[in-house]
């Protein structure tokens, strides 16, 4: 055999192999497109308010994604310096707000409102009849802050990069608006309540409309777009699998950013470590809590004193997480009743490493944005925790307290 015929044979074999491979590939794609019907479907929602309400929304959305067997598109965590601006309703208004003000390439916007709530005299200025403020923000990736192991094991997810509706559709290859189901326009704060058990007899409470998740699971649109999924009572979970899923989520989705945890542990150890202090959170600064300051402090004092009576072994050191300065007048009764109270300001030196923590998305230093969370985490690591009534931030610390102690 000459070299030439060998070469021709070789080429023929190659052509044959290529044809076989193409056929196999064709078979495969044919299968995917025509016989397998589980084409990926998605779910997303709109975040609003501060860290904690966004955290509640995310957890609800994870549950919904799991129940409805859809890939969750996770909006970025919006971190604001100071108090988060109210984004308003209905849904299209919130969406416009998010698209207009929260941009991946910016870190500041001017926010004006008729009310003065949330205004620090140092920062606010008048414009006509409105009070305005330059709001600093950054868009963080939830996964930088919270342990996503549980999520990875139970659902598929994608991180959303911005709030442009068209970018969202494009990234999911949706070219027809009939492929999107906007669940509600949210004309009120608590529009729909979601039920895992269609036979549930639990009432609507402050919600307006009952939706059985089993009905939502039949939707065929590629994307289900919720508006707000906020509120700890938004979803009624009665099926045992739902309850089990939820309890695991609560126990396992804990903050785990290494630098954050390092900082919190340093302070924790400085106070004395395990079983050396009780944690307290007083929410005093915004909205409802301003009017309720006296009751909040009075309630805390009473409950802590009861705790001391019940348990003589209880430490008398207190770590107090607050959203005001320690010399704030409303805290006076607290400082008069107890001694040995620590606040975050006592540990400023320990916060230094946090000044090196940057948001990989935009390079922003996260220090100011994360301080309230550090404060709450230190309180949540106390041997016992006492929170403010009606504060979901306190509820979160309570939950973390149970998780850390376990
Ligand atoms: C769903 O909401 C988006 C964002 O507001 C809007 O652009 C779109 O037209 C809505 N789609 C439908 C089908 O109503
Ligand atoms: C939002 O949608 C409602 C209809 O549901 C419409 O009347 C209103 O003008 C829209 N607002 C904005 C800001 O697009
Ligand atoms: C926002 O950031 C700027 C620096 O970029 C700072 O001067 C200003 O005080 C910040 N505003 C608030 C409300 O913290
Ligand atoms: C605050 O909590 C109390 C008791 O838990 C409850 O009765 C009340 O409705 C709550 N108020 C608000 C404004 O959430």
Short mmCIF file of C-alpha atoms and ligand atoms in Angstrom, two decimals:
data_model
loop_
_atom_site.label_atom_id
_atom_site.label_comp_id
_atom_site.label_asym_id
_atom_site.label_seq_id
_atom_site.Cartn_x
_atom_site.Cartn_y
_atom_site.Cartn_z
CA UNK A 1 0.00 0.00 0.00
CA UNK A 2 1.33 3.34 -0.97
CA UNK A 3 1.44 6.26 1.35
CA UNK A 4 -1.19 7.90 -0.86
CA UNK A 5 -3.83 5.14 -0.45
CA UNK A 6 -3.14 5.04 3.27
CA UNK A 7 -3.82 8.73 3.44
CA UNK A 8 -7.09 8.36 1.51
CA UNK A 9 -8.20 5.54 3.82
CA UNK A 10 -7.40 7.63 6.82
CA UNK A 11 -9.43 10.52 5.44
CA UNK A 12 -12.35 8.21 4.68
CA UNK A 13 -12.28 6.83 8.20
CA UNK A 14 -12.26 10.37 9.57
CA UNK A 15 -15.25 11.32 7.42
CA UNK A 16 -17.09 8.21 8.55
CA UNK A 17 -16.36 8.94 12.22
CA UNK A 18 -17.53 12.53 11.82
CA UNK A 19 -20.78 11.34 10.29
CA UNK A 20 -21.35 8.90 13.16
CA UNK A 21 -20.65 11.62 15.74
CA UNK A 22 -23.00 14.04 14.00
CA UNK A 23 -25.69 11.41 13.95
CA UNK A 24 -25.25 10.72 17.67
CA UNK A 25 -25.38 14.43 18.40
CA UNK A 26 -28.48 14.79 16.26
CA UNK A 27 -30.13 11.91 18.09
CA UNK A 28 -29.35 13.60 21.39
CA UNK A 29 -30.68 17.01 20.48
CA UNK A 30 -33.69 15.41 18.90
CA UNK A 31 -34.38 13.69 22.21
CA UNK A 32 -34.00 16.82 24.24
CA UNK A 33 -36.25 18.90 22.08
CA UNK A 34 -39.03 16.49 21.44
CA UNK A 35 -39.35 13.86 24.08
CA UNK A 36 -38.13 15.45 27.29
CA UNK A 37 -40.66 17.99 28.44
CA UNK A 38 -38.92 19.33 31.54
CA UNK A 39 -37.65 22.47 29.87
CA UNK A 40 -36.13 24.77 32.50
CA UNK A 41 -38.61 27.17 34.05
CA UNK A 42 -37.83 30.21 36.17
CA UNK A 43 -39.14 32.25 39.05
CA UNK A 44 -38.19 35.66 40.36
CA UNK A 45 -39.49 38.48 42.59
CA UNK A 46 -38.79 42.09 43.51
CA UNK A 47 -36.75 42.96 46.61
CA UNK A 48 -37.63 45.97 48.75
CA UNK A 49 -36.82 47.64 52.08
CA UNK A 50 -33.76 46.94 54.21
CA UNK A 51 -31.55 43.90 54.65
CA UNK A 52 -33.89 41.96 56.86
CA UNK A 53 -37.06 42.29 54.80
CA UNK A 54 -35.04 41.33 51.75
CA UNK A 55 -33.75 38.30 53.63
CA UNK A 56 -37.31 37.23 54.46
CA UNK A 57 -38.31 37.67 50.82
CA UNK A 58 -35.35 35.61 49.64
CA UNK A 59 -36.20 32.76 52.00
CA UNK A 60 -39.82 32.77 50.85
CA UNK A 61 -38.70 32.79 47.24
CA UNK A 62 -36.42 29.81 47.86
CA UNK A 63 -39.37 27.93 49.26
CA UNK A 64 -41.52 28.88 46.26
CA UNK A 65 -38.82 27.84 43.80
CA UNK A 66 -38.48 24.49 45.54
CA UNK A 67 -42.22 23.89 45.71
CA UNK A 68 -42.86 24.98 42.12
CA UNK A 69 -39.71 23.21 40.82
CA UNK A 70 -38.39 26.32 39.11
CA UNK A 71 -34.94 27.86 38.86
CA UNK A 72 -34.75 30.88 41.16
CA UNK A 73 -33.40 34.13 39.80
CA UNK A 74 -32.00 35.84 42.86
CA UNK A 75 -31.98 39.64 42.82
CA UNK A 76 -28.90 41.26 44.34
CA UNK A 77 -28.98 42.19 48.02
CA UNK A 78 -29.53 45.94 48.16
CA UNK A 79 -27.46 47.43 50.94
CA UNK A 80 -28.17 51.03 51.93
CA UNK A 81 -26.22 53.34 54.16
CA UNK A 82 -28.67 54.30 56.89
CA UNK A 83 -32.34 53.56 56.36
CA UNK A 84 -33.57 51.96 53.15
CA UNK A 85 -35.84 54.20 51.07
CA UNK A 86 -39.49 53.21 50.68
CA UNK A 87 -39.92 51.94 47.14
CA UNK A 88 -43.67 52.09 47.01
CA UNK A 89 -46.36 50.14 45.29
CA UNK A 90 -47.78 48.92 42.98
CA UNK A 91 -45.42 46.47 41.39
CA UNK A 92 -44.76 48.52 38.26
CA UNK A 93 -43.85 51.50 40.45
CA UNK A 94 -41.40 49.42 42.50
CA UNK A 95 -39.96 48.06 39.29
CA UNK A 96 -39.50 51.55 37.88
CA UNK A 97 -37.82 52.62 41.10
CA UNK A 98 -35.40 49.70 41.03
CA UNK A 99 -34.58 50.14 37.36
CA UNK A 100 -34.11 53.88 37.63
CA UNK A 101 -32.13 54.15 40.87
CA UNK A 102 -30.38 50.86 41.53
CA UNK A 103 -27.84 50.53 38.78
CA UNK A 104 -24.82 48.26 38.79
CA UNK A 105 -22.57 51.13 37.62
CA UNK A 106 -23.65 53.65 40.31
CA UNK A 107 -23.56 53.87 44.10
CA UNK A 108 -25.68 56.90 44.88
CA UNK A 109 -29.04 58.44 44.01
CA UNK A 110 -31.11 61.38 45.17
CA UNK A 111 -34.19 60.32 47.06
CA UNK A 112 -36.93 62.82 47.87
CA UNK A 113 -40.10 62.29 49.83
CA UNK A 114 -42.83 64.27 51.57
CA UNK A 115 -42.14 62.68 54.93
CA UNK A 116 -39.00 63.34 56.92
CA UNK A 117 -38.75 59.84 58.28
CA UNK A 118 -35.32 58.35 57.97
CA UNK A 119 -33.73 61.76 57.68
CA UNK A 120 -30.57 62.43 59.59
CA UNK A 121 -30.26 66.19 59.99
CA UNK A 122 -26.66 65.95 58.89
CA UNK A 123 -27.62 64.56 55.49
CA UNK A 124 -31.05 65.86 54.50
CA UNK A 125 -31.85 68.96 52.49
CA UNK A 126 -35.09 70.60 51.36
CA UNK A 127 -36.20 70.88 47.78
CA UNK A 128 -39.51 72.70 47.52
CA UNK A 129 -41.95 70.86 49.75
CA UNK A 130 -39.88 67.72 49.81
CA UNK A 131 -37.05 66.46 51.94
CA UNK A 132 -34.20 64.95 49.99
CA UNK A 133 -31.20 62.82 50.73
CA UNK A 134 -28.34 61.37 48.77
CA UNK A 135 -28.65 57.64 49.31
CA UNK A 136 -25.51 55.51 49.16
CA UNK A 137 -26.02 51.90 48.16
CA UNK A 138 -24.31 48.85 46.83
CA UNK A 139 -25.67 45.71 45.17
CA UNK A 140 -24.17 42.68 46.83
CA UNK A 141 -24.34 39.01 46.00
CA UNK A 142 -26.27 37.12 48.69
CA UNK A 143 -23.90 34.22 48.38
CA UNK A 144 -21.01 36.39 49.62
CA UNK A 145 -22.79 36.74 52.93
CA UNK A 146 -24.92 33.67 53.54
CA UNK A 147 -24.20 29.95 53.40
CA UNK A 148 -25.81 28.65 50.20
CA UNK A 149 -24.98 24.96 50.70
CA UNK A 150 -28.59 24.13 51.52
CA UNK A 151 -29.76 25.99 48.44
CA UNK A 152 -27.29 24.22 46.18
CA UNK A 153 -28.61 20.89 47.39
CA UNK A 154 -32.25 21.70 46.78
CA UNK A 155 -32.83 24.17 43.97
CA UNK A 156 -31.20 25.66 40.91
CA UNK A 157 -30.48 29.36 41.01
CA UNK A 158 -28.96 32.24 39.05
CA UNK A 159 -27.85 35.62 40.38
CA UNK A 160 -29.56 38.54 38.72
CA UNK A 161 -27.23 41.42 37.82
CA UNK A 162 -29.53 44.41 37.38
CA UNK A 163 -33.23 45.33 37.31
CA UNK A 164 -33.73 45.85 33.60
CA UNK A 165 -36.73 43.73 32.67
CA UNK A 166 -35.45 43.31 29.12
CA UNK A 167 -32.05 42.07 30.27
CA UNK A 168 -33.85 39.49 32.35
CA UNK A 169 -35.88 38.22 29.41
CA UNK A 170 -32.88 38.17 27.14
CA UNK A 171 -30.78 36.21 29.62
CA UNK A 172 -33.51 33.56 29.73
CA UNK A 173 -34.03 33.58 25.95
CA UNK A 174 -37.60 34.78 26.32
CA UNK A 175 -38.75 36.62 23.23
CA UNK A 176 -42.49 36.60 23.73
CA UNK A 177 -44.33 38.36 26.57
CA UNK A 178 -46.79 35.46 26.74
CA UNK A 179 -43.91 33.47 28.26
CA UNK A 180 -43.99 35.68 31.38
CA UNK A 181 -46.61 35.52 34.09
CA UNK A 182 -46.65 38.61 36.32
CA UNK A 183 -48.28 37.11 39.36
CA UNK A 184 -49.75 40.28 40.84
CA UNK A 185 -49.53 44.02 40.50
CA UNK A 186 -49.45 44.37 44.32
CA UNK A 187 -51.85 47.23 44.70
CA UNK A 188 -51.66 46.68 48.45
CA UNK A 189 -48.75 45.63 50.67
CA UNK A 190 -50.23 42.23 51.45
CA UNK A 191 -51.96 41.05 48.31
CA UNK A 192 -51.66 37.29 47.92
CA UNK A 193 -51.15 34.59 50.52
CA UNK A 194 -49.73 31.28 49.33
CA UNK A 195 -50.94 27.91 50.63
CA UNK A 196 -49.07 24.64 50.19
CA UNK A 197 -52.15 22.63 51.18
CA UNK A 198 -55.20 23.32 49.01
CA UNK A 199 -57.44 21.97 51.77
CA UNK A 200 -56.03 24.39 54.36
CA UNK A 201 -58.57 26.16 56.55
CA UNK A 202 -56.13 28.83 57.77
CA UNK A 203 -57.53 32.34 57.28
CA UNK A 204 -56.14 35.11 55.08
CA UNK A 205 -55.38 37.39 58.07
CA UNK A 206 -54.21 40.68 56.59
CA UNK A 207 -53.86 39.33 53.05
CA UNK A 208 -56.43 39.92 50.34
CA UNK A 209 -56.31 36.90 48.11
CA UNK A 210 -55.76 33.18 48.56
CA UNK A 211 -53.55 31.32 46.06
CA UNK A 212 -52.98 27.58 46.25
CA UNK A 213 -49.44 26.78 45.18
CA UNK A 214 -50.66 23.67 43.43
CA UNK A 215 -52.48 25.95 40.97
CA UNK A 216 -49.36 28.06 40.42
CA UNK A 217 -47.39 24.89 39.74
CA UNK A 218 -49.58 24.28 36.70
CA UNK A 219 -48.56 27.54 35.02
CA UNK A 220 -46.73 26.82 31.81
CA UNK A 221 -45.05 30.21 31.27
CA UNK A 222 -41.28 30.08 31.24
CA UNK A 223 -41.00 32.80 33.89
CA UNK A 224 -43.23 33.42 36.89
CA UNK A 225 -42.52 36.95 38.09
CA UNK A 226 -43.73 37.66 41.59
CA UNK A 227 -43.85 41.20 42.93
CA UNK A 228 -43.28 41.30 46.70
CA UNK A 229 -42.95 37.97 48.49
CA UNK A 230 -42.13 39.68 51.76
CA UNK A 231 -43.62 38.81 55.12
CA UNK A 232 -43.11 36.00 57.57
CA UNK A 233 -46.77 35.05 57.16
CA UNK A 234 -46.89 35.23 53.36
CA UNK A 235 -46.67 31.45 52.89
CA UNK A 236 -48.80 28.98 54.82
CA UNK A 237 -46.85 25.75 55.23
CA UNK A 238 -48.80 22.74 56.48
CA UNK A 239 -47.54 19.78 54.48
CA UNK A 240 -44.90 17.80 56.36
CA UNK A 241 -42.35 18.00 53.50
CA UNK A 242 -42.76 21.78 53.44
CA UNK A 243 -42.26 22.06 57.16
CA UNK A 244 -39.20 19.85 57.04
CA UNK A 245 -37.72 21.84 54.15
CA UNK A 246 -38.36 25.11 55.92
CA UNK A 247 -36.88 24.03 59.25
CA UNK A 248 -33.72 22.89 57.51
CA UNK A 249 -33.46 26.12 55.54
CA UNK A 250 -33.73 28.14 58.74
CA UNK A 251 -31.06 26.10 60.46
CA UNK A 252 -28.60 25.96 57.58
CA UNK A 253 -28.81 29.27 55.72
CA UNK A 254 -26.65 31.17 58.21
CA UNK A 255 -24.34 34.11 57.65
CA UNK A 256 -20.89 32.73 56.79
CA UNK A 257 -18.83 35.51 55.28
CA UNK A 258 -15.37 34.73 56.73
CA UNK A 259 -14.36 38.30 57.54
CA UNK A 260 -17.74 39.09 59.06
CA UNK A 261 -17.72 35.96 61.22
CA UNK A 262 -14.09 36.59 62.21
CA UNK A 263 -15.01 40.10 63.39
CA UNK A 264 -18.08 38.93 65.28
CA UNK A 265 -16.12 36.14 66.98
CA UNK A 266 -13.37 38.54 68.04
CA UNK A 267 -15.91 40.70 69.85
CA UNK A 268 -17.70 37.65 71.21
CA UNK A 269 -14.46 36.35 72.69
CA UNK A 270 -13.46 39.76 74.03
CA UNK A 271 -16.68 39.95 76.05
CA UNK A 272 -15.93 36.50 77.43
CA UNK A 273 -17.09 33.92 74.90
CA UNK A 274 -19.65 31.21 75.48
CA UNK A 275 -22.20 31.78 78.27
CA UNK A 276 -20.63 35.06 79.34
CA UNK A 277 -23.27 37.58 78.27
CA UNK A 278 -26.86 37.96 77.19
CA UNK A 279 -27.68 39.62 73.89
CA UNK A 280 -30.29 42.36 73.56
CA UNK A 281 -31.57 44.18 70.49
CA UNK A 282 -33.43 47.48 70.82
CA UNK A 283 -34.95 48.80 67.63
CA UNK A 284 -35.71 52.48 68.11
CA UNK A 285 -34.95 54.43 65.01
CA UNK A 286 -37.51 54.20 62.24
CA UNK A 287 -41.24 54.28 61.55
CA UNK A 288 -43.42 52.47 64.06
CA UNK A 289 -40.47 52.04 66.45
CA UNK A 290 -39.98 55.76 67.05
CA UNK A 291 -43.44 56.08 68.60
CA UNK A 292 -42.92 52.88 70.53
CA UNK A 293 -39.52 53.61 72.10
CA UNK A 294 -40.70 53.76 75.69
CA UNK A 295 -42.56 50.46 75.46
CA UNK A 296 -39.71 48.74 73.69
CA UNK A 297 -37.22 49.64 76.44
CA UNK A 298 -39.69 48.97 79.25
CA UNK A 299 -40.54 45.56 77.80
CA UNK A 300 -36.88 44.64 77.42
CA UNK A 301 -36.04 45.63 81.00
CA UNK A 302 -38.93 43.57 82.38
CA UNK A 303 -38.13 40.48 80.39
CA UNK A 304 -34.43 40.59 81.24
CA UNK A 305 -35.20 41.02 84.94
CA UNK A 306 -37.54 38.04 84.84
CA UNK A 307 -34.75 36.06 83.21
CA UNK A 308 -32.33 36.98 85.99
CA UNK A 309 -34.87 35.85 88.61
CA UNK A 310 -35.55 32.54 86.87
CA UNK A 311 -31.92 31.69 86.48
CA UNK A 312 -29.46 32.75 89.15
CA UNK A 313 -26.61 31.36 87.10
CA UNK A 314 -27.30 33.80 84.28
CA UNK A 315 -24.46 36.18 83.56
CA UNK A 316 -25.05 39.85 84.26
CA UNK A 317 -23.08 41.06 81.28
CA UNK A 318 -25.24 42.49 78.53
CA UNK A 319 -24.42 43.16 74.89
CA UNK A 320 -26.87 45.73 73.55
CA UNK A 321 -27.37 46.03 69.79
CA UNK A 322 -28.88 49.43 68.94
CA UNK A 323 -29.58 51.64 65.96
CA UNK A 324 -28.94 54.86 67.94
CA UNK A 325 -25.99 56.11 70.03
CA UNK A 326 -25.61 54.72 73.55
CA UNK A 327 -26.35 58.13 75.07
CA UNK A 328 -29.74 58.34 73.33
CA UNK A 329 -32.32 59.58 75.91
CA UNK A 330 -34.65 56.63 75.33
CA UNK A 331 -31.93 54.25 76.54
CA UNK A 332 -31.47 56.00 79.88
CA UNK A 333 -33.79 53.66 81.83
CA UNK A 334 -31.89 50.70 80.45
CA UNK A 335 -28.49 52.01 81.53
CA UNK A 336 -29.90 52.97 84.92
CA UNK A 337 -31.27 49.47 85.52
CA UNK A 338 -28.33 47.37 84.42
CA UNK A 339 -24.58 47.71 84.72
CA UNK A 340 -21.95 45.99 82.62
CA UNK A 341 -23.52 46.88 79.28
CA UNK A 342 -21.46 46.67 76.11
CA UNK A 343 -22.32 48.25 72.78
CA UNK A 344 -20.59 47.95 69.43
CA UNK A 345 -18.87 51.33 69.87
CA UNK A 346 -16.79 49.73 72.65
CA UNK A 347 -15.15 47.48 70.06
CA UNK A 348 -14.26 49.87 67.28
CA UNK A 349 -10.71 48.53 67.07
CA UNK A 350 -12.06 45.08 66.31
CA UNK A 351 -13.99 46.41 63.33
CA UNK A 352 -10.85 47.47 61.47
CA UNK A 353 -10.53 44.28 59.34
CA UNK A 354 -14.03 44.90 57.98
CA UNK A 355 -12.68 48.05 56.32
CA UNK A 356 -10.93 45.73 53.88
CA UNK A 357 -14.06 43.89 52.83
CA UNK A 358 -15.09 44.98 49.37
CA UNK A 359 -18.03 44.14 47.17
CA UNK A 360 -16.54 42.24 44.20
CA UNK A 361 -19.29 43.62 41.96
CA UNK A 362 -18.36 47.29 42.27
CA UNK A 363 -15.39 47.52 44.62
CA UNK A 364 -17.36 49.35 47.32
CA UNK A 365 -16.08 49.01 50.87
CA UNK A 366 -18.82 47.23 52.78
CA UNK A 367 -17.93 48.44 56.26
CA UNK A 368 -20.76 50.94 56.76
CA UNK A 369 -23.32 48.72 55.10
CA UNK A 370 -22.59 45.71 57.27
CA UNK A 371 -22.16 47.32 60.69
CA UNK A 372 -25.81 46.81 61.70
CA UNK A 373 -25.49 43.13 60.86
CA UNK A 374 -22.27 42.76 62.89
CA UNK A 375 -24.07 44.40 65.80
CA UNK A 376 -27.01 42.02 65.55
CA UNK A 377 -24.80 38.94 65.15
CA UNK A 378 -22.83 39.73 68.30
CA UNK A 379 -26.13 40.06 70.21
CA UNK A 380 -27.41 36.82 68.70
CA UNK A 381 -24.39 34.96 70.07
CA UNK A 382 -25.31 35.69 73.67
CA UNK A 383 -26.26 32.79 75.94
CA UNK A 384 -29.77 34.19 75.74
CA UNK A 385 -31.30 36.74 73.45
CA UNK A 386 -33.95 39.41 74.10
CA UNK A 387 -35.37 41.33 71.15
CA UNK A 388 -37.79 44.17 70.47
CA UNK A 389 -41.44 43.27 70.02
CA UNK A 390 -42.59 43.66 66.40
CA UNK A 391 -39.06 43.82 65.01
CA UNK A 392 -38.34 41.21 62.34
CA UNK A 393 -34.65 42.05 62.78
CA UNK A 394 -34.97 40.92 66.41
CA UNK A 395 -36.80 37.79 65.26
CA UNK A 396 -33.87 37.01 63.00
CA UNK A 397 -31.39 37.35 65.87
CA UNK A 398 -33.59 35.08 67.97
CA UNK A 399 -33.51 32.48 65.23
CA UNK A 400 -29.73 32.79 64.84
CA UNK A 401 -29.35 32.54 68.60
CA UNK A 402 -31.14 29.17 68.53
CA UNK A 403 -29.07 28.04 65.56
CA UNK A 404 -25.69 29.03 67.08
CA UNK A 405 -26.49 27.47 70.44
CA UNK A 406 -27.59 24.15 68.94
C1 LIG B 1 -44.82 42.20 33.46
O1 LIG B 1 -44.13 43.23 34.14
C2 LIG B 1 -43.12 43.86 33.38
C3 LIG B 1 -42.34 44.80 34.28
O2 LIG B 1 -43.16 45.78 34.83
C4 LIG B 1 -43.74 44.56 32.19
O3 LIG B 1 -42.74 45.21 31.44
C5 LIG B 1 -44.47 43.53 31.35
O4 LIG B 1 -45.13 44.16 30.28
C6 LIG B 1 -45.47 42.74 32.18
N1 LIG B 1 -45.96 41.64 31.38
C7 LIG B 1 -47.22 41.35 31.24
C8 LIG B 1 -47.55 40.18 30.38
O5 LIG B 1 -48.10 42.02 31.79
C1 LIG B 2 -48.92 50.78 36.90
O1 LIG B 2 -49.99 49.96 36.42
C2 LIG B 2 -51.28 50.55 36.59
C3 LIG B 2 -52.30 49.55 36.11
O2 LIG B 2 -52.27 48.39 36.88
C4 LIG B 2 -51.35 51.85 35.81
O3 LIG B 2 -52.60 52.46 36.04
C5 LIG B 2 -50.23 52.78 36.28
O4 LIG B 2 -50.22 53.94 35.47
C6 LIG B 2 -48.87 52.11 36.19
N1 LIG B 2 -47.87 52.97 36.82
C7 LIG B 2 -46.65 53.14 36.33
C8 LIG B 2 -45.74 54.04 37.13
O5 LIG B 2 -46.27 52.64 35.29
C1 LIG B 3 -22.52 58.86 51.06
O1 LIG B 3 -21.19 58.75 50.67
C2 LIG B 3 -20.48 59.97 50.65
C3 LIG B 3 -19.09 59.68 50.12
O2 LIG B 3 -19.18 59.12 48.86
C4 LIG B 3 -20.42 60.56 52.04
O3 LIG B 3 -19.78 61.80 52.01
C5 LIG B 3 -21.85 60.73 52.57
O4 LIG B 3 -21.80 61.16 53.90
C6 LIG B 3 -22.62 59.44 52.48
N1 LIG B 3 -24.02 59.67 52.81
C7 LIG B 3 -24.64 59.09 53.82
C8 LIG B 3 -26.09 59.40 53.96
O5 LIG B 3 -24.09 58.33 54.58
C1 LIG B 4 -46.96 44.20 67.60
O1 LIG B 4 -47.00 43.02 68.34
C2 LIG B 4 -48.18 42.83 69.07
C3 LIG B 4 -48.02 41.61 69.97
O2 LIG B 4 -47.22 40.64 69.39
C4 LIG B 4 -49.34 42.72 68.10
O3 LIG B 4 -50.56 42.52 68.79
C5 LIG B 4 -49.42 43.99 67.26
O4 LIG B 4 -50.40 43.86 66.27
C6 LIG B 4 -48.07 44.28 66.58
N1 LIG B 4 -48.12 45.58 65.96
C7 LIG B 4 -47.63 45.84 64.74
C8 LIG B 4 -47.75 47.25 64.28
O5 LIG B 4 -47.10 44.98 64.05
#
